[in-house]
CSV table of C-alpha atoms in Angstrom, one decimal:
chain,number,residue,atom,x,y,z
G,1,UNK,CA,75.7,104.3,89.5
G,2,UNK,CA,79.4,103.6,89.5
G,3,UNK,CA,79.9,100.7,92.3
G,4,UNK,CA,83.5,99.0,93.3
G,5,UNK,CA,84.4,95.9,94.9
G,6,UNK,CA,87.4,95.5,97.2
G,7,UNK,CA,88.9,93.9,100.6
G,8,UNK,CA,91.9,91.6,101.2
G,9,UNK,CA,92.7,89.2,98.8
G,10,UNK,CA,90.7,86.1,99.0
G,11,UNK,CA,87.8,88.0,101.0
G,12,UNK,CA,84.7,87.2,98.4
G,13,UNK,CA,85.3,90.4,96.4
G,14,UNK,CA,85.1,89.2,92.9
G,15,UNK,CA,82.5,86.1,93.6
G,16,UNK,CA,80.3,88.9,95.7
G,17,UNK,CA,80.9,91.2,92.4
G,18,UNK,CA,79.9,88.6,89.8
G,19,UNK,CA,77.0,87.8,91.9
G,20,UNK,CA,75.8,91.4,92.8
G,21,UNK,CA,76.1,91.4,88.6
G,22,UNK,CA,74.1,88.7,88.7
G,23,UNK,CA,71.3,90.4,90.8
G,24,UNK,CA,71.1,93.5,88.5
G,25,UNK,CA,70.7,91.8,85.4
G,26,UNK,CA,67.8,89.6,87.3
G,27,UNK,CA,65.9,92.7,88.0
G,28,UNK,CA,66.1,94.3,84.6
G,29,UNK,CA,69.1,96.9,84.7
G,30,UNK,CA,72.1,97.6,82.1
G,31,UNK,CA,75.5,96.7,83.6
G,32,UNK,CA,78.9,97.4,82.2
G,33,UNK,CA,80.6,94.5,84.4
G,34,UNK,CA,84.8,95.8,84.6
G,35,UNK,CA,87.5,93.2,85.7
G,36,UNK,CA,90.0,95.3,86.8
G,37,UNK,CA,91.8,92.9,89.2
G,38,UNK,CA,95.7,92.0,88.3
G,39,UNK,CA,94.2,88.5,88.4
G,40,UNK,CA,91.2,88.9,86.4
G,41,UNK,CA,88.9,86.6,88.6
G,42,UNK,CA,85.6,88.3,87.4
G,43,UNK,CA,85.6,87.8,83.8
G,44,UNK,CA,86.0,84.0,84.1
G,45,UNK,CA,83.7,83.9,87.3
G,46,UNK,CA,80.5,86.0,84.4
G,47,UNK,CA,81.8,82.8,81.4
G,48,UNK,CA,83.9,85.2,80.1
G,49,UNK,CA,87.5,84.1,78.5
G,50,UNK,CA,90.0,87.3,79.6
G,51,UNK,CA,92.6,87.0,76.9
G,52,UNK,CA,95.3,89.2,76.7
G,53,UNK,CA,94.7,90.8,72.8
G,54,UNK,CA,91.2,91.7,74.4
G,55,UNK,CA,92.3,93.8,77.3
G,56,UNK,CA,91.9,96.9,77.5
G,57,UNK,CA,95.5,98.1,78.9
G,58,UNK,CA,96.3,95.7,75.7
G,59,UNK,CA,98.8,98.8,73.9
G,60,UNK,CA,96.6,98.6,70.8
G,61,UNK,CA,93.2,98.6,72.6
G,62,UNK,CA,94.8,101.7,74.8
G,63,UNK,CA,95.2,103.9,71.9
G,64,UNK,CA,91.7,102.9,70.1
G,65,UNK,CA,90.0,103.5,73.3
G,66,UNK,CA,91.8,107.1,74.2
G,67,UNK,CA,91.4,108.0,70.3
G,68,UNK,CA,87.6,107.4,70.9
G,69,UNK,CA,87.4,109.3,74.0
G,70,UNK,CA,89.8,112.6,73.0
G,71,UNK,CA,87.3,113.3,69.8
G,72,UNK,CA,88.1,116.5,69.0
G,73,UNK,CA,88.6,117.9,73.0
G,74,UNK,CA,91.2,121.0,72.0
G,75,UNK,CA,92.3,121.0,76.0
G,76,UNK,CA,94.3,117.5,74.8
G,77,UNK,CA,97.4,117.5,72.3
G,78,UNK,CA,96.4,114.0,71.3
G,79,UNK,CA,96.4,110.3,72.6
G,80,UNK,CA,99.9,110.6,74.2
G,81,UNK,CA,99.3,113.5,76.2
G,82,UNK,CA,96.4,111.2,77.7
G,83,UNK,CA,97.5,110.4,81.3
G,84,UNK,CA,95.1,108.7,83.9
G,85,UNK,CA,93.5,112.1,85.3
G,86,UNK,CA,92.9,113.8,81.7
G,87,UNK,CA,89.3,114.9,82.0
G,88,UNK,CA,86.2,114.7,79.3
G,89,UNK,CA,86.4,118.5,77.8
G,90,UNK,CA,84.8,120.1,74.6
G,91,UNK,CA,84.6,117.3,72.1
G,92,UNK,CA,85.0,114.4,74.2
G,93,UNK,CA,83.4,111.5,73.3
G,94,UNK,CA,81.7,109.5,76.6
G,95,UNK,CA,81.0,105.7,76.7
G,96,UNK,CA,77.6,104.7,77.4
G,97,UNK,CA,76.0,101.7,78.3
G,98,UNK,CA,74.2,101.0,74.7
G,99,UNK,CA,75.3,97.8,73.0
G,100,UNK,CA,76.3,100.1,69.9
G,101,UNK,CA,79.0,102.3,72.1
G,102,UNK,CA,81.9,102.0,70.2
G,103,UNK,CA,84.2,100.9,73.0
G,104,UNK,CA,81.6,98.2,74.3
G,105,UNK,CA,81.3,97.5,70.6
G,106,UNK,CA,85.1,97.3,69.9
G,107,UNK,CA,86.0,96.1,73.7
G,108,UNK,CA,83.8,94.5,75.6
G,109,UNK,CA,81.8,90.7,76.0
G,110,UNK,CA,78.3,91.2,75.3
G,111,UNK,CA,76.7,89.0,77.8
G,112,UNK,CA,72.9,90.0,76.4
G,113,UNK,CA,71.9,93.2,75.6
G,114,UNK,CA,71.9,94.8,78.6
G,115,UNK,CA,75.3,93.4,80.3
G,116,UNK,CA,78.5,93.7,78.9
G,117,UNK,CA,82.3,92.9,80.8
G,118,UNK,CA,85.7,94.4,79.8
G,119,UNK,CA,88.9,93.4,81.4
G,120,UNK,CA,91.7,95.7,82.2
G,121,UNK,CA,94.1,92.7,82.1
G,122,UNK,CA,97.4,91.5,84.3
G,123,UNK,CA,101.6,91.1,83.9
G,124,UNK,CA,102.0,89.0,81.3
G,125,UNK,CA,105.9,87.7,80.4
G,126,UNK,CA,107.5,90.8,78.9
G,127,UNK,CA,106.1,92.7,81.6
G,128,UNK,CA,108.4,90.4,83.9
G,129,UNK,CA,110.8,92.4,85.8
G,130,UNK,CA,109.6,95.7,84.4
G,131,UNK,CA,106.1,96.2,84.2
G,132,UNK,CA,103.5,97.7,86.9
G,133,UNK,CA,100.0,97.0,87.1
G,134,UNK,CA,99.1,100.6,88.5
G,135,UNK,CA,100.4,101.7,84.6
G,136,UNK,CA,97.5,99.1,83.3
G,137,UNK,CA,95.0,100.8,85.2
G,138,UNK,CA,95.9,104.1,83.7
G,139,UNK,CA,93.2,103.2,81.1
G,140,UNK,CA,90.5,102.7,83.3
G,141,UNK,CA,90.8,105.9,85.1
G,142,UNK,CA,90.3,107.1,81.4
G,143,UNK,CA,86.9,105.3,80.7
G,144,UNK,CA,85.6,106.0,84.1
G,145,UNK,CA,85.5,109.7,83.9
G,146,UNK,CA,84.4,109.6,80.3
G,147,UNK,CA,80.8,107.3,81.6
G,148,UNK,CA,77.7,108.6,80.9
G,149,UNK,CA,74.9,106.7,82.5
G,150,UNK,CA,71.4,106.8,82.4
G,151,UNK,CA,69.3,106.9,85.5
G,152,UNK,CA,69.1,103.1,86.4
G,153,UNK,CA,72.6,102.3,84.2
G,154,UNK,CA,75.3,100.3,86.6
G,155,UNK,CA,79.0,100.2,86.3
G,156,UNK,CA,80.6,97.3,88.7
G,157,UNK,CA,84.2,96.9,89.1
G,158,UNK,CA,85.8,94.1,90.6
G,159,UNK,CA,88.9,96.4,92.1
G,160,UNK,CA,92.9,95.4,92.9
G,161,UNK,CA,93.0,94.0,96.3
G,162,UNK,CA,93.7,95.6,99.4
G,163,UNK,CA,93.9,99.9,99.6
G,164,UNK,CA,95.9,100.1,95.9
G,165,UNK,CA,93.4,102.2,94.6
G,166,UNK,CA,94.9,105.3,96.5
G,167,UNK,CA,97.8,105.1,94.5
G,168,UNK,CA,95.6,106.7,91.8
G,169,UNK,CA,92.1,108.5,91.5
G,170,UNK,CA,90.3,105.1,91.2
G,171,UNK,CA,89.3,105.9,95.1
G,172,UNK,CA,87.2,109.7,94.0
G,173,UNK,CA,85.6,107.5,90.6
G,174,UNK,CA,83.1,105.5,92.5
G,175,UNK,CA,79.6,106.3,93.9
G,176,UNK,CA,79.8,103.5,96.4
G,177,UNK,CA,83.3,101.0,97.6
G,178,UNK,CA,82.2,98.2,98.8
G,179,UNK,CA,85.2,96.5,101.0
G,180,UNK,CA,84.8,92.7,102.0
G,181,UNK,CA,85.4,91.6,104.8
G,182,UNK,CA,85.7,88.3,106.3
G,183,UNK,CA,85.6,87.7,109.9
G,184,UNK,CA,89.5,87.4,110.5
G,185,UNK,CA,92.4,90.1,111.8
G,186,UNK,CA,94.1,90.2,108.7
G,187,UNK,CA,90.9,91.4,106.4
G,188,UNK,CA,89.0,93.4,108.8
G,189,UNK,CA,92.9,95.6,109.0
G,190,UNK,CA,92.5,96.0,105.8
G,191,UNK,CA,88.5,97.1,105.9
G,192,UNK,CA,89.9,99.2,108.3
G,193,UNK,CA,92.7,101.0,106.8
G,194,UNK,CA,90.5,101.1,103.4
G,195,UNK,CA,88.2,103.7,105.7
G,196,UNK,CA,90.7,105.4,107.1
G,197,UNK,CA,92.4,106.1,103.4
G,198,UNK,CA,88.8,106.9,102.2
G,199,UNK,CA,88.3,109.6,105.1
G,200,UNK,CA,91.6,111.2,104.6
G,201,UNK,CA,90.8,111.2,100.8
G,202,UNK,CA,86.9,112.9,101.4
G,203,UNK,CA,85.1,109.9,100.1
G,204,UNK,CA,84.6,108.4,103.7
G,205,UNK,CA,80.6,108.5,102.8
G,206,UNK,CA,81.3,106.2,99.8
G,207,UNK,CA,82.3,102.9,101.9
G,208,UNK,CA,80.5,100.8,102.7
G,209,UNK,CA,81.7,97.6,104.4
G,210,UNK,CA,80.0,93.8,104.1
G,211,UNK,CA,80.7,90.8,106.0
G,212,UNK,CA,81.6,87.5,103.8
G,213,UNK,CA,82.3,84.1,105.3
G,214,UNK,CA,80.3,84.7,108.4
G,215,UNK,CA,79.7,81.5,110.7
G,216,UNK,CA,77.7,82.4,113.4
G,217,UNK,CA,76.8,85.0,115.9
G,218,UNK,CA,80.3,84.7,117.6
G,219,UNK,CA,81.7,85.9,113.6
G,220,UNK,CA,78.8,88.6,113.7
G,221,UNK,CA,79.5,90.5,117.2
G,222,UNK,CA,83.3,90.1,116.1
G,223,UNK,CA,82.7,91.9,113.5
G,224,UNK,CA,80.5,94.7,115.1
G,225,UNK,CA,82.9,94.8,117.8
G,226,UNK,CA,86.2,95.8,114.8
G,227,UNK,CA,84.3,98.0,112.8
G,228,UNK,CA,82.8,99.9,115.2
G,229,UNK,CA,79.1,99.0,114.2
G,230,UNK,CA,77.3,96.6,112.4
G,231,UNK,CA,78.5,96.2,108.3
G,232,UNK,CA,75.8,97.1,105.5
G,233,UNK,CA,75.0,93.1,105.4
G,234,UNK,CA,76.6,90.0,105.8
G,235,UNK,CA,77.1,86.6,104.0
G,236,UNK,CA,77.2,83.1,105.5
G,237,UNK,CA,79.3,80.3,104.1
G,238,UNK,CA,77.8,79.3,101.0
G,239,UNK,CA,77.6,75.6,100.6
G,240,UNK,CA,75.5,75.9,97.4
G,241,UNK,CA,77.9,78.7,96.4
G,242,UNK,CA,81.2,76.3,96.9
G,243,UNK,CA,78.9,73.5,94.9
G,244,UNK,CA,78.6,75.8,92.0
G,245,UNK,CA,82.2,76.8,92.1
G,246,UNK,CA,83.9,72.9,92.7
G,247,UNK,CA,81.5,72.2,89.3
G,248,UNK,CA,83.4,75.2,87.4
G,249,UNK,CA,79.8,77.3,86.8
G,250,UNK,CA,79.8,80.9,87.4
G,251,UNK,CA,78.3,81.8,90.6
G,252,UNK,CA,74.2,82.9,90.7
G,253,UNK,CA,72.1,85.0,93.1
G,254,UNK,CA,69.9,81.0,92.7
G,255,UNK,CA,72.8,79.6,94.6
G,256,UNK,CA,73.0,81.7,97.8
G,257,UNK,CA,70.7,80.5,100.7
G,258,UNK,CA,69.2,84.2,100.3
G,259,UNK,CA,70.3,86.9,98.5
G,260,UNK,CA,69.5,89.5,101.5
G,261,UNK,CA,72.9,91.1,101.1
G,262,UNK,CA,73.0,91.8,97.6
G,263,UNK,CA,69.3,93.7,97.7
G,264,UNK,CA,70.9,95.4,100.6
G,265,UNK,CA,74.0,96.6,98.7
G,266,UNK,CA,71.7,97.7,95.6
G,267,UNK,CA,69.1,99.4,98.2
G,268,UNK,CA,72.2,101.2,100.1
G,269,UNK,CA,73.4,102.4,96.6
G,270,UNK,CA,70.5,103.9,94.6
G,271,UNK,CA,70.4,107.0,95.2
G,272,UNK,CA,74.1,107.6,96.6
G,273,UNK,CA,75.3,108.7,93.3
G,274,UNK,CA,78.1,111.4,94.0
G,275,UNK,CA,77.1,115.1,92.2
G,276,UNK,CA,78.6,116.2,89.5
G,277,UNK,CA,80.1,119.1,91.3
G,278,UNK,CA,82.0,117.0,94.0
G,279,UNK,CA,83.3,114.6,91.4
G,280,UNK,CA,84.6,117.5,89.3
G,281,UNK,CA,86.8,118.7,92.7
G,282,UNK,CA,88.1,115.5,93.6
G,283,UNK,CA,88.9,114.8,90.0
G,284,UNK,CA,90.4,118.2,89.6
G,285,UNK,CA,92.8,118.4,92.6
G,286,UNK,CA,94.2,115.0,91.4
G,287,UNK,CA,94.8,116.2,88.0
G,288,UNK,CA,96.6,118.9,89.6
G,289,UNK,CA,98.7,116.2,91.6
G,290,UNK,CA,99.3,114.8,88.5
G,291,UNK,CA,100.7,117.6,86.7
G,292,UNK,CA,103.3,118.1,89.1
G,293,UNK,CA,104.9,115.4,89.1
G,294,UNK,CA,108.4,115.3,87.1
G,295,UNK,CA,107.9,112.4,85.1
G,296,UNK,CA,104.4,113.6,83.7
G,297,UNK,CA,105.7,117.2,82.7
G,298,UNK,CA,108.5,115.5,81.3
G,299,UNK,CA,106.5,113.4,79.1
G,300,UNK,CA,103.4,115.2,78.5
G,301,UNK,CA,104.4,118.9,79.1
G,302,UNK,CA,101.6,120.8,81.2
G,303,UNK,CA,98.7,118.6,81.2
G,304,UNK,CA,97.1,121.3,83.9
G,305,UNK,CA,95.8,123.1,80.7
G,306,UNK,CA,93.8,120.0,80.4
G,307,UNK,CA,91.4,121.7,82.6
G,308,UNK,CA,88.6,123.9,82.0
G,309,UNK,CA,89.7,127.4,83.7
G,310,UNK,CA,87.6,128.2,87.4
């Protein structure tokens, strides 16, 4: 199960992602936790220190991880012909969730032996002026269609705010979005607009939206009332949850009054995993967007041969 988290910046997202982390490794399942936020909140929010010689959009850690995943795949000319769409084919090499995967070996923090966290990484000073972060997610478009999980295996990615992940194929890589939202005009727009994108992009049965912040019934019918029908679960304020925070520990499942929302976000996923066959069409028509563009045939020739041949 491949599971995103998203809304308006400042919504929850990341604290609701490092807790719904939390709530898988309680009950027993392997999680690859991803930071993949241009300010790499999740990382820290799991005790993890995000440096910038340990992310994966890190140059160095970009070609180790694309040499790893091409293997001896004949459909790619090599590591530079990678671009964010290229698909697994013959030879690839997919990452799994087992501690002695060599890109969670090479890449990741081991957390125990069943939880690991990578982070994609953000600007750092020579990027100033020139660099963009939808470039740095490039390499997690990569590992995401190159996963291979097991039945009760969990990826969970902490996304870029608001509805950036249209601006690449990030939107078709997830079995279920999960868009925060607080109570408030500005985030629900964007809860909103994230459903609109999703719907005009075929993966409208993906979102799923949960209330965060929520104060009282007043905050509840508002929220009904702008999405049209009640969200997948809500969360109150928190005062344990700020507590833990002010003190500088990473959030726990222990410090929510109940964690009702994050059972109902696992419960509302299992099961939702997309088939193999819709992933590969969603996957394929962007690839095909891809290859058009000038810039990509310019660099990397015809990367539509990529493709296995329908």
């Amino acid at each position: 199960m491949k599971i995103a988290f998203t809304g308006k910046g400042g919504s929850g997202k990341s604290t609701l992602a490092a807790l719904f982390v939390g709530h898988l490794r309680a009950t027993g399942q392997r999680v690859l936790a991803i930071d993949a936020d241009v300010n790499v909140h999740l990382a820290p929010l799991l005790g993890v220190v995000a440096g910038a010689e340990t992310a994966l959009s890190h140059p160095d850690n970009v070609r180790r991880v694309r040499s790893h995943l091409l293997g001896s795949n004949p459909r790619v000319a090599g590591v530079e012909h990678f671009v964010a769409t290229t698909p697994p084919g013959p030879g690839s090499h997919l990452v799994t969730l087992d501690e002695t995967d060599p890109v969670l070996a090479g890449h990741a923090t081991r957390l125990d032996d069943a939880a690991h966290v990578l982070h994609v990484g953000t600007y750092e000073a020579k990027d100033i002026g020139s660099g963009c972060y939808h470039g740095h997610l490039a390499i997690l478009e990569n590992l995401l269609s190159h996963v291979s999980l097991q039945a009760e295996d969990w990826v969970v990615c902490d996304m870029v705010a608001g509805t950036d992940a249209f601006a690449n194929s990030l939107h078709a890589q997830f079995d279920v979005i999960v868009v925060v939202a607080e109570p408030t005009p500005e985030s629900l727009s964007v809860a909103r607009r994230y459903r609109e994108l999703a719907e005009a992009a075929g993966v409208g049965d993906v979102v799923a939206v949960v209330g965060n912040k929520v104060a009282d019934d007043t905050d509840r019918d508002y929220l009904a009332r702008e999405l049209g029908g009640e969200p997948l679960a809500t969360l109150t304020n928190q005062a344990g949850l700020r507590r833990a925070r002010q003190s500088g520990v990473p959030p726990r499942p222990a410090d929510l009054d109940d964690d009702g929302a994050l059972t109902a976000i696992a419960a509302h996923a299992r099961g939702r995993e997309m088939s193999g066959e819709r992933r590969d069409a969603l996957m394929r028509t962007l690839h095909l967007r891809m290859a058009q563009k000038g810039w990509v045939r310019s660099a990397h020739g015809d990367v539509s041969t990529q493709l296995a041949e329908v």
